[in-house]
Tab-separated table of C-alpha atoms in Angstrom:
chain	number	residue	atom	x	y	z
A	1	MET	CA	196.752	-134.703	120.610
A	2	TYR	CA	198.178	-131.166	120.349
A	3	VAL	CA	195.534	-128.626	119.341
A	4	GLY	CA	197.787	-125.538	119.348
A	5	MET	CA	198.261	-122.770	121.824
A	6	MET	CA	195.240	-120.512	121.892
A	7	CYS	CA	196.296	-117.131	123.246
A	8	THR	CA	195.479	-113.450	122.871
A	9	ALA	CA	198.411	-111.032	122.760
A	10	LYS	CA	197.965	-108.105	125.151
A	11	LYS	CA	201.320	-106.265	125.108
A	12	CYS	CA	204.628	-106.733	123.348
A	13	GLY	CA	207.847	-105.002	124.325
A	14	ILE	CA	211.622	-105.199	124.394
A	15	ARG	CA	214.123	-105.849	127.169
A	16	PHE	CA	217.611	-104.483	126.544
A	17	GLN	CA	219.694	-106.453	129.069
A	18	PRO	CA	219.872	-109.309	128.206
A	19	PRO	CA	218.150	-108.664	124.848
A	20	ALA	CA	214.699	-110.253	124.617
A	21	ILE	CA	211.208	-109.700	123.235
A	22	VAL	CA	208.639	-109.798	126.043
A	23	LEU	CA	205.044	-110.778	125.276
A	24	ILE	CA	202.165	-110.443	127.732
A	25	TYR	CA	199.311	-112.695	126.624
A	26	GLU	CA	196.107	-114.239	127.898
A	27	SER	CA	195.725	-117.990	127.712
A	28	GLU	CA	192.252	-118.677	126.296
A	29	ILE	CA	192.096	-122.147	127.809
A	30	LYS	CA	192.638	-121.096	131.426
A	31	GLY	CA	192.002	-117.357	131.056
A	32	LYS	CA	195.234	-116.465	132.859
A	33	ILE	CA	197.544	-113.578	131.981
A	34	ARG	CA	201.042	-114.875	131.270
A	35	GLN	CA	204.403	-113.534	130.174
A	36	ARG	CA	206.666	-115.069	127.550
A	37	ILE	CA	210.282	-113.969	127.216
A	38	MET	CA	211.861	-114.730	123.846
A	39	PRO	CA	215.636	-114.209	123.926
A	40	VAL	CA	217.244	-112.334	121.041
A	41	ARG	CA	220.478	-113.983	119.999
A	42	ASN	CA	223.103	-113.040	117.417
A	43	PHE	CA	221.743	-109.502	116.994
A	44	SER	CA	224.101	-106.540	116.693
A	45	LYS	CA	223.939	-102.865	115.781
A	46	PHE	CA	224.542	-103.922	112.153
A	47	SER	CA	221.702	-106.489	111.988
A	48	ASP	CA	218.694	-106.194	109.677
A	49	CYS	CA	215.584	-105.530	111.800
A	50	THR	CA	213.150	-106.822	109.157
A	51	ARG	CA	214.989	-110.113	108.824
A	52	ALA	CA	215.270	-110.546	112.598
A	53	ALA	CA	211.520	-109.875	113.014
A	54	GLU	CA	210.642	-112.407	110.292
A	55	GLN	CA	212.902	-115.048	111.835
A	56	LEU	CA	211.373	-114.575	115.286
A	57	LYS	CA	207.804	-114.584	113.964
A	58	ASN	CA	208.454	-117.786	111.975
A	59	ASN	CA	210.329	-119.541	114.780
A	60	PRO	CA	208.386	-122.764	115.566
A	61	ARG	CA	208.758	-122.209	119.329
A	62	HIS	CA	207.221	-118.713	119.247
A	63	LYS	CA	205.005	-118.788	116.145
A	64	SER	CA	201.691	-119.486	117.892
A	65	TYR	CA	202.341	-116.781	120.496
A	66	LEU	CA	203.286	-114.094	117.966
A	67	GLU	CA	200.408	-114.788	115.573
A	68	GLN	CA	198.537	-111.623	116.593
A	69	VAL	CA	201.638	-109.408	116.777
A	70	SER	CA	202.270	-107.562	113.516
A	71	LEU	CA	205.582	-107.872	111.731
A	72	ARG	CA	205.811	-104.049	111.712
A	73	GLN	CA	205.626	-103.964	115.537
A	74	LEU	CA	208.377	-106.561	115.851
A	75	GLU	CA	210.521	-104.575	113.389
A	76	LYS	CA	210.072	-101.467	115.552
A	77	LEU	CA	211.126	-103.371	118.665
A	78	PHE	CA	214.247	-104.632	116.914
A	79	SER	CA	214.936	-101.045	115.761
A	80	PHE	CA	214.848	-99.922	119.407
A	81	LEU	CA	217.291	-102.703	120.283
A	82	ARG	CA	219.604	-101.770	117.401
A	83	GLY	CA	219.526	-98.121	118.496
A	84	TYR	CA	220.378	-99.148	122.059
A	85	LEU	CA	223.278	-101.294	120.852
A	86	SER	CA	224.514	-98.367	118.702
A	87	GLY	CA	224.595	-96.099	121.748
A	88	GLN	CA	221.661	-93.903	120.720
A	89	SER	CA	219.327	-92.440	123.308
A	90	LEU	CA	215.714	-93.594	123.357
A	91	ALA	CA	214.573	-90.204	122.007
A	92	GLU	CA	217.027	-90.373	119.081
A	93	THR	CA	215.903	-93.898	118.241
A	94	MET	CA	212.219	-92.897	118.396
A	95	GLU	CA	212.888	-89.939	116.079
A	96	GLN	CA	214.733	-92.169	113.610
A	97	ILE	CA	211.924	-94.754	113.624
A	98	GLN	CA	209.377	-91.966	113.108
A	99	ARG	CA	211.319	-90.746	110.050
A	100	GLU	CA	211.540	-94.283	108.632
A	101	THR	CA	207.858	-95.094	109.128
A	102	THR	CA	206.401	-91.818	107.833
A	103	ILE	CA	205.588	-91.284	104.176
A	104	ASP	CA	206.741	-87.982	102.694
A	105	PRO	CA	204.094	-86.917	100.136
A	106	GLU	CA	206.732	-84.994	98.154
A	107	GLU	CA	209.068	-88.003	97.809
A	108	ASP	CA	209.417	-89.457	94.307
A	109	LEU	CA	208.722	-93.185	94.774
A	110	ASN	CA	209.922	-93.906	91.226
A	111	LYS	CA	213.508	-93.276	92.333
A	112	LEU	CA	213.472	-95.899	95.129
A	113	ASP	CA	214.876	-99.405	94.840
A	114	ASP	CA	212.526	-102.401	95.133
A	115	LYS	CA	213.194	-103.007	98.836
A	116	GLU	CA	212.522	-99.390	99.867
A	117	LEU	CA	209.446	-99.207	97.627
A	118	ALA	CA	208.020	-102.376	99.193
A	119	LYS	CA	208.640	-100.868	102.631
A	120	ARG	CA	206.795	-97.642	101.718
A	121	LYS	CA	203.905	-99.633	100.227
A	122	SER	CA	203.534	-101.734	103.374
A	123	ILE	CA	203.449	-98.534	105.474
A	124	MET	CA	200.725	-97.149	103.187
A	125	ASP	CA	198.759	-100.423	103.385
A	126	GLU	CA	198.963	-100.404	107.177
A	127	LEU	CA	197.807	-96.780	107.307
A	128	PHE	CA	194.924	-97.588	104.940
A	129	GLU	CA	193.824	-100.551	107.082
A	130	LYS	CA	193.977	-98.420	110.222
A	131	ASN	CA	191.852	-95.599	108.737
A	132	GLN	CA	189.411	-97.770	106.805
A	133	LYS	CA	185.775	-97.655	107.908
A	134	LYS	CA	184.205	-101.105	108.129
A	135	LYS	CA	180.566	-102.160	108.403
A	136	ASP	CA	181.056	-103.034	112.079
A	137	ASP	CA	182.325	-99.547	113.030
A	138	PRO	CA	179.843	-97.493	115.094
A	139	ASN	CA	180.016	-94.403	112.833
A	140	PHE	CA	179.840	-96.321	109.530
A	141	VAL	CA	177.483	-94.805	106.937
A	142	TYR	CA	176.689	-96.883	103.859
A	143	ASP	CA	175.860	-94.464	101.056
A	144	ILE	CA	177.362	-91.022	101.576
A	145	GLU	CA	176.447	-88.350	99.050
A	146	VAL	CA	178.453	-85.144	99.051
A	147	GLU	CA	177.682	-81.962	97.140
A	148	PHE	CA	180.883	-80.194	96.145
A	149	PRO	CA	180.680	-76.418	95.864
A	150	GLN	CA	180.967	-75.151	92.306
A	151	ASP	CA	183.517	-72.471	91.593
A	152	ASP	CA	182.410	-69.457	89.546
A	153	GLN	CA	184.251	-70.755	86.528
A	154	LEU	CA	185.276	-74.338	85.837
A	155	GLN	CA	188.756	-74.768	84.460
A	156	SER	CA	188.998	-76.878	81.358
A	157	CYS	CA	191.955	-78.668	79.864
A	158	GLY	CA	192.984	-78.241	76.257
A	159	TRP	CA	192.844	-81.945	75.495
A	160	ASP	CA	189.131	-82.340	76.242
A	161	THR	CA	187.961	-79.404	74.115
A	162	GLU	CA	189.654	-80.383	70.850
A	163	SER	CA	187.589	-82.006	68.155
A	164	THR	CA	187.844	-85.731	67.514
A	165	ASP	CA	188.179	-85.204	63.736
A	166	GLU	CA	191.974	-85.461	63.950
A	167	PHE	CA	191.882	-89.189	64.612
């Protein structure tokens, strides 16, 4: 009877020659640290990193090992590989990835297509999850009350001072 591979991912990286994703994991059954090399085939400088990451994560041979590795991390690794295949330096690739994974607060999200909007939303969700305080966190406080300083004069809007007789 096959129960499934129980493992804890420790590190995940990329090897450029020959292209492969390298996973360092701990086997929970024996407690040993092991390395798994997953070759990357049919990937070029024109390939879609998101699609390649999804295919690798859903591959039946690697699925149980990559369970704890986020899709975003795999996408970044494939972006490094694509940059290497395009002839970019590591610094140029890192700068490009930083630009792609950072949200510009001034950007108008209404002008993006569905794919780009979904990408921005997933980045925001990941950032929210990372910064969220949970009950188990050591500096979690349940009911925080904050007194905001009052300015000398409160600004009012025209719409809230008009009478309701017009309706």
